[in-house]
CSV table of C-alpha atoms in Angstrom, one decimal:
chain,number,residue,atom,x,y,z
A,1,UNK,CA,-32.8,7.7,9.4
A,2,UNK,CA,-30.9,4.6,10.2
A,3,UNK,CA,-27.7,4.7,11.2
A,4,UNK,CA,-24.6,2.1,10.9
A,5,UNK,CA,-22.8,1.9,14.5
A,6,UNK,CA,-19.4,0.5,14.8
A,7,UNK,CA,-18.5,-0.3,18.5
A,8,UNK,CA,-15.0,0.7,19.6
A,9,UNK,CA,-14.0,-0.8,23.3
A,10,UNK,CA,-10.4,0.1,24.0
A,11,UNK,CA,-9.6,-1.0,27.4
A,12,UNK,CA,-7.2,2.3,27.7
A,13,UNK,CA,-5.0,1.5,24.8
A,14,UNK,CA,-4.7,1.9,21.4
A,15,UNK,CA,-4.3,-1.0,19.1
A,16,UNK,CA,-4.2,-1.9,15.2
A,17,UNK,CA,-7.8,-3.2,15.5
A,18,UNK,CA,-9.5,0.0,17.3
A,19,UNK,CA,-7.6,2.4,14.5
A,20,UNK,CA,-9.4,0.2,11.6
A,21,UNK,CA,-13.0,0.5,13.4
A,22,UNK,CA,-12.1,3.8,13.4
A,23,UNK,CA,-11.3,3.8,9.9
A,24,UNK,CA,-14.3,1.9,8.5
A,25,UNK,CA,-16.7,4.7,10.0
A,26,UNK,CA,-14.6,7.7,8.7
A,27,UNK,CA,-14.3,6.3,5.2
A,28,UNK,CA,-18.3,5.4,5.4
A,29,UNK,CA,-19.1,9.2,6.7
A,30,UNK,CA,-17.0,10.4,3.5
A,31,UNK,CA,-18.9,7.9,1.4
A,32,UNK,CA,-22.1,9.5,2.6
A,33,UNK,CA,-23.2,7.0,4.7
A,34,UNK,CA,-24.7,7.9,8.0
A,35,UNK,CA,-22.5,6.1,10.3
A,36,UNK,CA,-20.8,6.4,14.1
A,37,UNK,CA,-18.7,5.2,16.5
A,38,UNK,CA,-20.0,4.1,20.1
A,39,UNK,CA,-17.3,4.1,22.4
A,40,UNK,CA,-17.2,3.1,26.2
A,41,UNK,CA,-14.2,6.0,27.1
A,42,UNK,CA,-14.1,8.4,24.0
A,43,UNK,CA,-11.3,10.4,26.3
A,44,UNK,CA,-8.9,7.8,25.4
A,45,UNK,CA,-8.6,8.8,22.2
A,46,UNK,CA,-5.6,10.2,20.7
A,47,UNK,CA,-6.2,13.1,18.2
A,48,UNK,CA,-3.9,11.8,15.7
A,49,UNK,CA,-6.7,9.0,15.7
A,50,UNK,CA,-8.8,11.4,14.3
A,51,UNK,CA,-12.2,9.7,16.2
A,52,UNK,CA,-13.5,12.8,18.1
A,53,UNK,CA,-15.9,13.8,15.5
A,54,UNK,CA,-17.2,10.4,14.7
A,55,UNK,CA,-18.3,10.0,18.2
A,56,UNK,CA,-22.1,9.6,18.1
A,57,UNK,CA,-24.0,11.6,20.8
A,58,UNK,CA,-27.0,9.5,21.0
A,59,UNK,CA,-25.4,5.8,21.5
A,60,UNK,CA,-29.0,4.0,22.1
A,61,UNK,CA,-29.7,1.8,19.3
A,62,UNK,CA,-33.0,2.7,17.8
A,63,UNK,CA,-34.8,0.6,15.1
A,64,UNK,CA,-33.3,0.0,11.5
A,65,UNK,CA,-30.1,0.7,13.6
A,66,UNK,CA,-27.4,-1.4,12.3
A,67,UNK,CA,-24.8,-2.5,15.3
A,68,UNK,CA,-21.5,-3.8,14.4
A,69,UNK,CA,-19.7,-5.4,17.2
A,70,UNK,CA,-16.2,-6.2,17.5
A,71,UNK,CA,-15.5,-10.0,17.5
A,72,UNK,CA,-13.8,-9.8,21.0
A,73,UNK,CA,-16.3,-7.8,22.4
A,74,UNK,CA,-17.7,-10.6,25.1
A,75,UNK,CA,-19.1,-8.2,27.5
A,76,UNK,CA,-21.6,-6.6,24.5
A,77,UNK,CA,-22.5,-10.1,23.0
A,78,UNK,CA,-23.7,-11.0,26.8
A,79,UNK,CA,-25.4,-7.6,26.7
A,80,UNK,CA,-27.3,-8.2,23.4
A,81,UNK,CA,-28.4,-11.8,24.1
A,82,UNK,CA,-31.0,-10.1,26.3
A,83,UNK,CA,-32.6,-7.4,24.0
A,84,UNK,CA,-34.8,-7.9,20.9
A,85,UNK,CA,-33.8,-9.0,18.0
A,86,UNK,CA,-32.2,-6.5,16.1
A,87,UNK,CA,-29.8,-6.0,12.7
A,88,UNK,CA,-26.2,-7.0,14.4
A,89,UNK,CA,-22.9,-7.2,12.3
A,90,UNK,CA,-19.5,-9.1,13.8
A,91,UNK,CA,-16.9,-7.3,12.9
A,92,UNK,CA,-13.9,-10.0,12.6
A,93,UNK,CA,-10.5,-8.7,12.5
A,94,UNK,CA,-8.6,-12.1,14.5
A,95,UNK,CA,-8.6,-15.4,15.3
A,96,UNK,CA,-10.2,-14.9,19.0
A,97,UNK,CA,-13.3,-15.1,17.3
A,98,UNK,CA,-13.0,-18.8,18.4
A,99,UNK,CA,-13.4,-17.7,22.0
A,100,UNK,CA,-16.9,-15.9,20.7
A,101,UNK,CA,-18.6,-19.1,18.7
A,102,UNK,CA,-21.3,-19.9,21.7
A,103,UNK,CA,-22.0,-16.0,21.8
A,104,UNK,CA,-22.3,-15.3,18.5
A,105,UNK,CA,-24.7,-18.5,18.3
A,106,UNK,CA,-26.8,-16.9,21.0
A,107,UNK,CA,-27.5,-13.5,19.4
A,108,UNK,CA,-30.8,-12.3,18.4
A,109,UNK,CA,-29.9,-11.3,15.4
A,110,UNK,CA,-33.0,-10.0,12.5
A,111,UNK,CA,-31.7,-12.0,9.5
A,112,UNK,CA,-28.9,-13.5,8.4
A,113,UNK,CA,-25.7,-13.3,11.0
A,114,UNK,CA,-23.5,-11.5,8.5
A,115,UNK,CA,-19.4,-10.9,9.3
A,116,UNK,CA,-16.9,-8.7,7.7
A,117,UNK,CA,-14.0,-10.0,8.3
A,118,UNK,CA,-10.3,-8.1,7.4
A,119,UNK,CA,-8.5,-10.9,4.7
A,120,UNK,CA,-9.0,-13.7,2.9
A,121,UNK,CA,-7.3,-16.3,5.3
A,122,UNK,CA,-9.9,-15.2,8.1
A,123,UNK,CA,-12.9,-15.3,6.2
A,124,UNK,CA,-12.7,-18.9,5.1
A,125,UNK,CA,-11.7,-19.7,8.9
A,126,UNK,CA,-15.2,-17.8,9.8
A,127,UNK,CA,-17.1,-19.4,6.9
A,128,UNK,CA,-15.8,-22.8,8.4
A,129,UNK,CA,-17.3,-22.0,11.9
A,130,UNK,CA,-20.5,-20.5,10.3
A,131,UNK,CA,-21.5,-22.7,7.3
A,132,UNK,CA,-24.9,-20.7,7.3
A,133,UNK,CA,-23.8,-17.2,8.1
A,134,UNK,CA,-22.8,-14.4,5.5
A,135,UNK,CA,-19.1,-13.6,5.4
A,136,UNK,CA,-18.0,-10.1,3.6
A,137,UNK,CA,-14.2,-9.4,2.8
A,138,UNK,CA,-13.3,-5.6,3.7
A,139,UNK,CA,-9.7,-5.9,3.3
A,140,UNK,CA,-7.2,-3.8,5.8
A,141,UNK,CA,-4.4,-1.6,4.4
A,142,UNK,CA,-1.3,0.1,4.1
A,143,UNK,CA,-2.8,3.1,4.1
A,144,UNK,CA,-1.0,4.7,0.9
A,145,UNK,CA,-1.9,8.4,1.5
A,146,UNK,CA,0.6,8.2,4.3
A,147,UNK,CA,2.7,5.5,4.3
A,148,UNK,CA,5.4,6.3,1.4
A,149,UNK,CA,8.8,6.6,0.8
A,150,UNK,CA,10.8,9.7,1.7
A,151,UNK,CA,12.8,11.3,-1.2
A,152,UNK,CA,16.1,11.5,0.6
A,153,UNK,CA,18.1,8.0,1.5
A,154,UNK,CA,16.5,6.3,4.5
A,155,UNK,CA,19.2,6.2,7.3
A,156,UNK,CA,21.2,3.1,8.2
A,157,UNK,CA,18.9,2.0,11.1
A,158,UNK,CA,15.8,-1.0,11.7
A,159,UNK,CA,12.5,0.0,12.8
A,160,UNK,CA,10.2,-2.6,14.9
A,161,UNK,CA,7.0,-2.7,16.6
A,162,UNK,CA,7.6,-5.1,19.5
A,163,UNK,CA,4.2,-4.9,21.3
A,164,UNK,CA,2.9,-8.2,20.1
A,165,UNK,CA,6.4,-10.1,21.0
A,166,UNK,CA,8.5,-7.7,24.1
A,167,UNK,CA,9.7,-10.4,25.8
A,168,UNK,CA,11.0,-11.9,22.3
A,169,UNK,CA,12.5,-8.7,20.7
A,170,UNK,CA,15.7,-8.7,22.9
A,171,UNK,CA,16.3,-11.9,22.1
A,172,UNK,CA,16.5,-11.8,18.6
A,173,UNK,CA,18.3,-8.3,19.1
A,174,UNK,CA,20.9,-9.9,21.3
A,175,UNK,CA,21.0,-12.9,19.1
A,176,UNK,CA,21.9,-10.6,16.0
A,177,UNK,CA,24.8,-8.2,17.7
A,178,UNK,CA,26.8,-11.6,18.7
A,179,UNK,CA,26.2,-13.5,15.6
A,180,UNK,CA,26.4,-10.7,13.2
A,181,UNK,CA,29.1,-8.0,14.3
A,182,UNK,CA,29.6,-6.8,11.2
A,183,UNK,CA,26.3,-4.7,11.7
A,184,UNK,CA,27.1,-3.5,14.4
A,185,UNK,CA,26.6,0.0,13.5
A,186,UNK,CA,22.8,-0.7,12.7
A,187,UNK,CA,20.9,1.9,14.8
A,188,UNK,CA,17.5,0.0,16.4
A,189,UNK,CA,14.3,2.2,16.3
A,190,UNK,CA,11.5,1.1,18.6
A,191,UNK,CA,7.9,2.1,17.8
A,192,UNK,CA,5.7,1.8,20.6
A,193,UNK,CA,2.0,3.2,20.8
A,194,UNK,CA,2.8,5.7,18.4
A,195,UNK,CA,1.3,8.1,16.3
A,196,UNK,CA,0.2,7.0,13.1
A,197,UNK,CA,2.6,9.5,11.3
A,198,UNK,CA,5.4,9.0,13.5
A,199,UNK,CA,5.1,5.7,12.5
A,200,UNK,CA,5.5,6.0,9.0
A,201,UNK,CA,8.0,9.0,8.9
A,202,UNK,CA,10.3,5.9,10.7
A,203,UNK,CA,9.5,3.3,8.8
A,204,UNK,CA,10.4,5.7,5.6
A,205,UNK,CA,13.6,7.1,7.3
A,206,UNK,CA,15.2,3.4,8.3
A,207,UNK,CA,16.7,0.9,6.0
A,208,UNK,CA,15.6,-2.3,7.7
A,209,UNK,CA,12.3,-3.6,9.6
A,210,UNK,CA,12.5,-6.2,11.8
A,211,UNK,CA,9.3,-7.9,11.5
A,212,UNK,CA,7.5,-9.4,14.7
A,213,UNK,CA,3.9,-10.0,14.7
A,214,UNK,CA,1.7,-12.9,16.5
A,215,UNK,CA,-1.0,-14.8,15.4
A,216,UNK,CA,-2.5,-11.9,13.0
A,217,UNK,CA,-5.2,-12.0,10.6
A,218,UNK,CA,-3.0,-10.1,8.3
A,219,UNK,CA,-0.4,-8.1,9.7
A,220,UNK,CA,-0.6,-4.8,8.5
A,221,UNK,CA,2.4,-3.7,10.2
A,222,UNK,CA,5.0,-5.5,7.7
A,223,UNK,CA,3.0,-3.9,4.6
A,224,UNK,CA,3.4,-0.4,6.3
A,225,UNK,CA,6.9,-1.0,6.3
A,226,UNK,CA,6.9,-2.3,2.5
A,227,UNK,CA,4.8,0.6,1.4
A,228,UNK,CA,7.6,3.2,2.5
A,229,UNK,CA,10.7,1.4,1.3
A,230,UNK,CA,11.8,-0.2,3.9
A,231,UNK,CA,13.4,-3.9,3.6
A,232,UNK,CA,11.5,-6.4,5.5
A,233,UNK,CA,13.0,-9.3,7.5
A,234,UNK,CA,11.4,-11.7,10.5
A,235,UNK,CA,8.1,-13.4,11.2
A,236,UNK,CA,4.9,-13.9,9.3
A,237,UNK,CA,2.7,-14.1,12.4
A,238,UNK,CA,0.1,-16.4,10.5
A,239,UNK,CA,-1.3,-13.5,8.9
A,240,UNK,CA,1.7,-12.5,6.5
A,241,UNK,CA,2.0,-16.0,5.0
A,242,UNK,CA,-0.9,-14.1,3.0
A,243,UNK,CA,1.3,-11.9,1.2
A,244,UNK,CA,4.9,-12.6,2.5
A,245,UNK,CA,7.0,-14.5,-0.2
A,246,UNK,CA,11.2,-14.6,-1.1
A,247,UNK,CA,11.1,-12.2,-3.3
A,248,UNK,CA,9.7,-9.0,-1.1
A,249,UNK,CA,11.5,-9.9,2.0
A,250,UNK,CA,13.7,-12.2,4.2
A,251,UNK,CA,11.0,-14.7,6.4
A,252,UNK,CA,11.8,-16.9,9.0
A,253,UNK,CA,9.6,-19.2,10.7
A,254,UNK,CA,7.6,-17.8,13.8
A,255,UNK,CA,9.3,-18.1,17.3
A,256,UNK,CA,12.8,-19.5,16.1
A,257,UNK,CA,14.8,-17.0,17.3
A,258,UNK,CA,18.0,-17.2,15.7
A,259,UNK,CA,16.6,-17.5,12.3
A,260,UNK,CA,15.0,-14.0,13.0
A,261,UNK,CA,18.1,-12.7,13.6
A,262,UNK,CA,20.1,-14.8,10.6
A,263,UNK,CA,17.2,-13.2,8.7
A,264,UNK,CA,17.7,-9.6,9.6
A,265,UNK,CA,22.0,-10.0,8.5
A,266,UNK,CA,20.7,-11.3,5.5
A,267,UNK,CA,18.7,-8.1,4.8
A,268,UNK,CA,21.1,-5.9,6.1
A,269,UNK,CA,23.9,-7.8,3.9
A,270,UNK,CA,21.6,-7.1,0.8
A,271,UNK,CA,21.2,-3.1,2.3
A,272,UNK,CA,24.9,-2.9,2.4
A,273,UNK,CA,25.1,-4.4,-1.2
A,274,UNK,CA,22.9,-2.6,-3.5
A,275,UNK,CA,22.2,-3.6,-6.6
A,276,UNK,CA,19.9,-4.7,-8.8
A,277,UNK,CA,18.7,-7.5,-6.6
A,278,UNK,CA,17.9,-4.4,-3.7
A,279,UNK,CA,15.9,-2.5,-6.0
A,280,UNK,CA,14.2,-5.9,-7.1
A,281,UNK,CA,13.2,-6.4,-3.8
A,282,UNK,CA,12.0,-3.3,-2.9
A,283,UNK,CA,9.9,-2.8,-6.1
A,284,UNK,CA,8.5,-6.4,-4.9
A,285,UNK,CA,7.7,-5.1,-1.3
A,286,UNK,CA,6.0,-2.0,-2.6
A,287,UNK,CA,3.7,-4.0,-5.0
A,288,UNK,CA,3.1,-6.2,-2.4
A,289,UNK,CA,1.7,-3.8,-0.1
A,290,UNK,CA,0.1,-1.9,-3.1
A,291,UNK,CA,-2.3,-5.0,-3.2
A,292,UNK,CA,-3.6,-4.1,0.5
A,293,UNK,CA,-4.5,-0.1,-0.1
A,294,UNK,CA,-6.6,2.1,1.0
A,295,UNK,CA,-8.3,2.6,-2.3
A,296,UNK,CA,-9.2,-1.4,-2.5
A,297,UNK,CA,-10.3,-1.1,0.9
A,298,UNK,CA,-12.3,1.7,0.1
A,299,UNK,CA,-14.3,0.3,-3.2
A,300,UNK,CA,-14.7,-2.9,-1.1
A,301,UNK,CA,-16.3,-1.1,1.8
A,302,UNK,CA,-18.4,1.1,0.0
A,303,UNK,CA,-20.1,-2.2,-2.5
A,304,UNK,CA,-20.3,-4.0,0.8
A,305,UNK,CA,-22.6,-1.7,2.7
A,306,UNK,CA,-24.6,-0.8,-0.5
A,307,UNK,CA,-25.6,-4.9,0.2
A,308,UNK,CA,-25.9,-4.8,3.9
A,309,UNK,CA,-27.5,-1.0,4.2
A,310,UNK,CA,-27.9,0.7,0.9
A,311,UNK,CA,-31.0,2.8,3.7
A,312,UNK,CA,-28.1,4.4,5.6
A,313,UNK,CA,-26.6,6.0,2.7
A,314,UNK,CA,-28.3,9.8,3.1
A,315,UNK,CA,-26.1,11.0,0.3
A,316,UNK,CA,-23.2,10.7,-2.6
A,317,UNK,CA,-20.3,12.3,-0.1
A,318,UNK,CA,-19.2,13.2,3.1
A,319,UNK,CA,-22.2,13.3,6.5
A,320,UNK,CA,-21.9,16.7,7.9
């Protein structure tokens, strides 16, 4: 029976990227599709991760085997150039793929190359670097089973994820004490390589989040944030310009400083206020990130692999 193999290299560390991978092959499983995970160091995984059972004990790729290989995995694109040809997928959730064109060109790959790439923005970018290849759109998400509002009133406090911007986040913090004292009781909840739930019980339980992304193919993060009812202020990182727009949330150009932090008083102004505007605003952000959810994600994976591998599918549910 062939099998579809997502490959998962973490370097140590968790990041957005290795959690979708992870995703894609538990969503396949439940879909009945006989699918696993190759991983260099499954000990790094966290539990909340949920990857321990997806783990495949036999990682060799047989034929009818159907690899798919992160886009920033140079070491395995080096690796493959040497073997048979054989059914390889790219799995393209950034823009690094532009440090990957040569490799990709050099892969023996049994018919079309094929990518599936994470939004809209990315795919065209990938279409423009491979005018021949076959693009699929398996969008990301705000996972909606989890990330949701609390019922009580979230506290008066931001939450931000400063991994992609650590030097850049006390900046804008100290630029938004001096020129905004009035919020100065404004607690500041930092998420760092957390779990999953922890992630979202914060981003429910704070009023503000201080947006901060880099250079992302979406930015999930922001929508997370959205989906629990949190008022979003800060940068698009690229990615966001996808869905970020005046009326679900205060955005300020990428890398100006100050207007980051003149961004976040103007959310926390409209916090203080209430209103109708408020509630307008948060309605917006939550059908904003109702646009990326894990139902959409999960209709769009399941048509796209009945085109690329309808063989894999063993059954109409979950793979013991």
């Amino acid at each position: 029976m062939p099998r579809i193999l997502y490959v998962l290299f973490t370097g140590g560390r968790i990041r957005g990227g290795h959690k979708m991978i992870v995703r894609h092959v538990q969503a396949l499983r439940g879909l009945g599709f006989n699918a696993g995970l190759y991983t260099d160091r499954p000990e790094v995984l966290p539990d909340w991760l949920g990857a321990a059972g997806l783990v495949t004990a036999d990682p060799s790729v047989r034929p009818g085997d159907v690899l798919v290989v992160p886009d920033d995995a140079y070491g395995m694109f080096r690796h493959l150039a040497g073997q048979p040809p054989g059914r390889t997928i790219v799995f393209n959730q950034a823009y690094t793929v532009g440090l990957s064109l040569e490799l990709i060109d050099a892969l023996p790959i049994e018919g079309p190359l094929t990518f599936i790439s994470v939004g809209p923005r990315l795919a065209e970018t990938v279409r423009r670097a491979f005018p021949q290849a076959r693009v699929e759109l398996v969008p990301c998400f705000a996972d909606e089973r989890l990330f949701t509002p609390r019922a009580e009133p979230p506290d008066w406090a931001v939450a931000y994820t400063p991994m992609k911007r650590a030097a850049e986040a006390p900046v804008i913090r100290g630029f938004f004490g001096r020129f905004h004292p009035r919020h100065a009781d404004l607690h500041w909840r930092e998420l760092t390589d957390r779990p999953e739930a922890e992630v979202a019980a914060t981003f429910a339980a704070s009023r503000l989040f201080l947006s901060l992304p880099r250079a992302e193919s979406v930015g999930i993060t922001a929508l997370e944030a959205m989906a629990c009812g949190a008022l979003c202020a800060g940068y698009t990182g690229v990615g966001g310009l996808q869905y970020a727009t005046p009326e679900n949330g205060f955005w300020a150009p990428d890398d100006d400083f100050t207007a980051a932090a003149d961004a976040l008083a103007e959310a926390a102004d409209l916090a203080r206020a209430g209103g109708r505007r408020l509630a307008a605003m948060l309605d917006a952000g939550r059908e904003t990130a109702a646009q990326w959810s894990y139902a959409r994600f999960l209709a769009a994976l399941e048509e796209t692999w009945m085109r690329l591998a309808p063989q894999a599918r063993v059954k109409a549910g979950p793979v013991a």
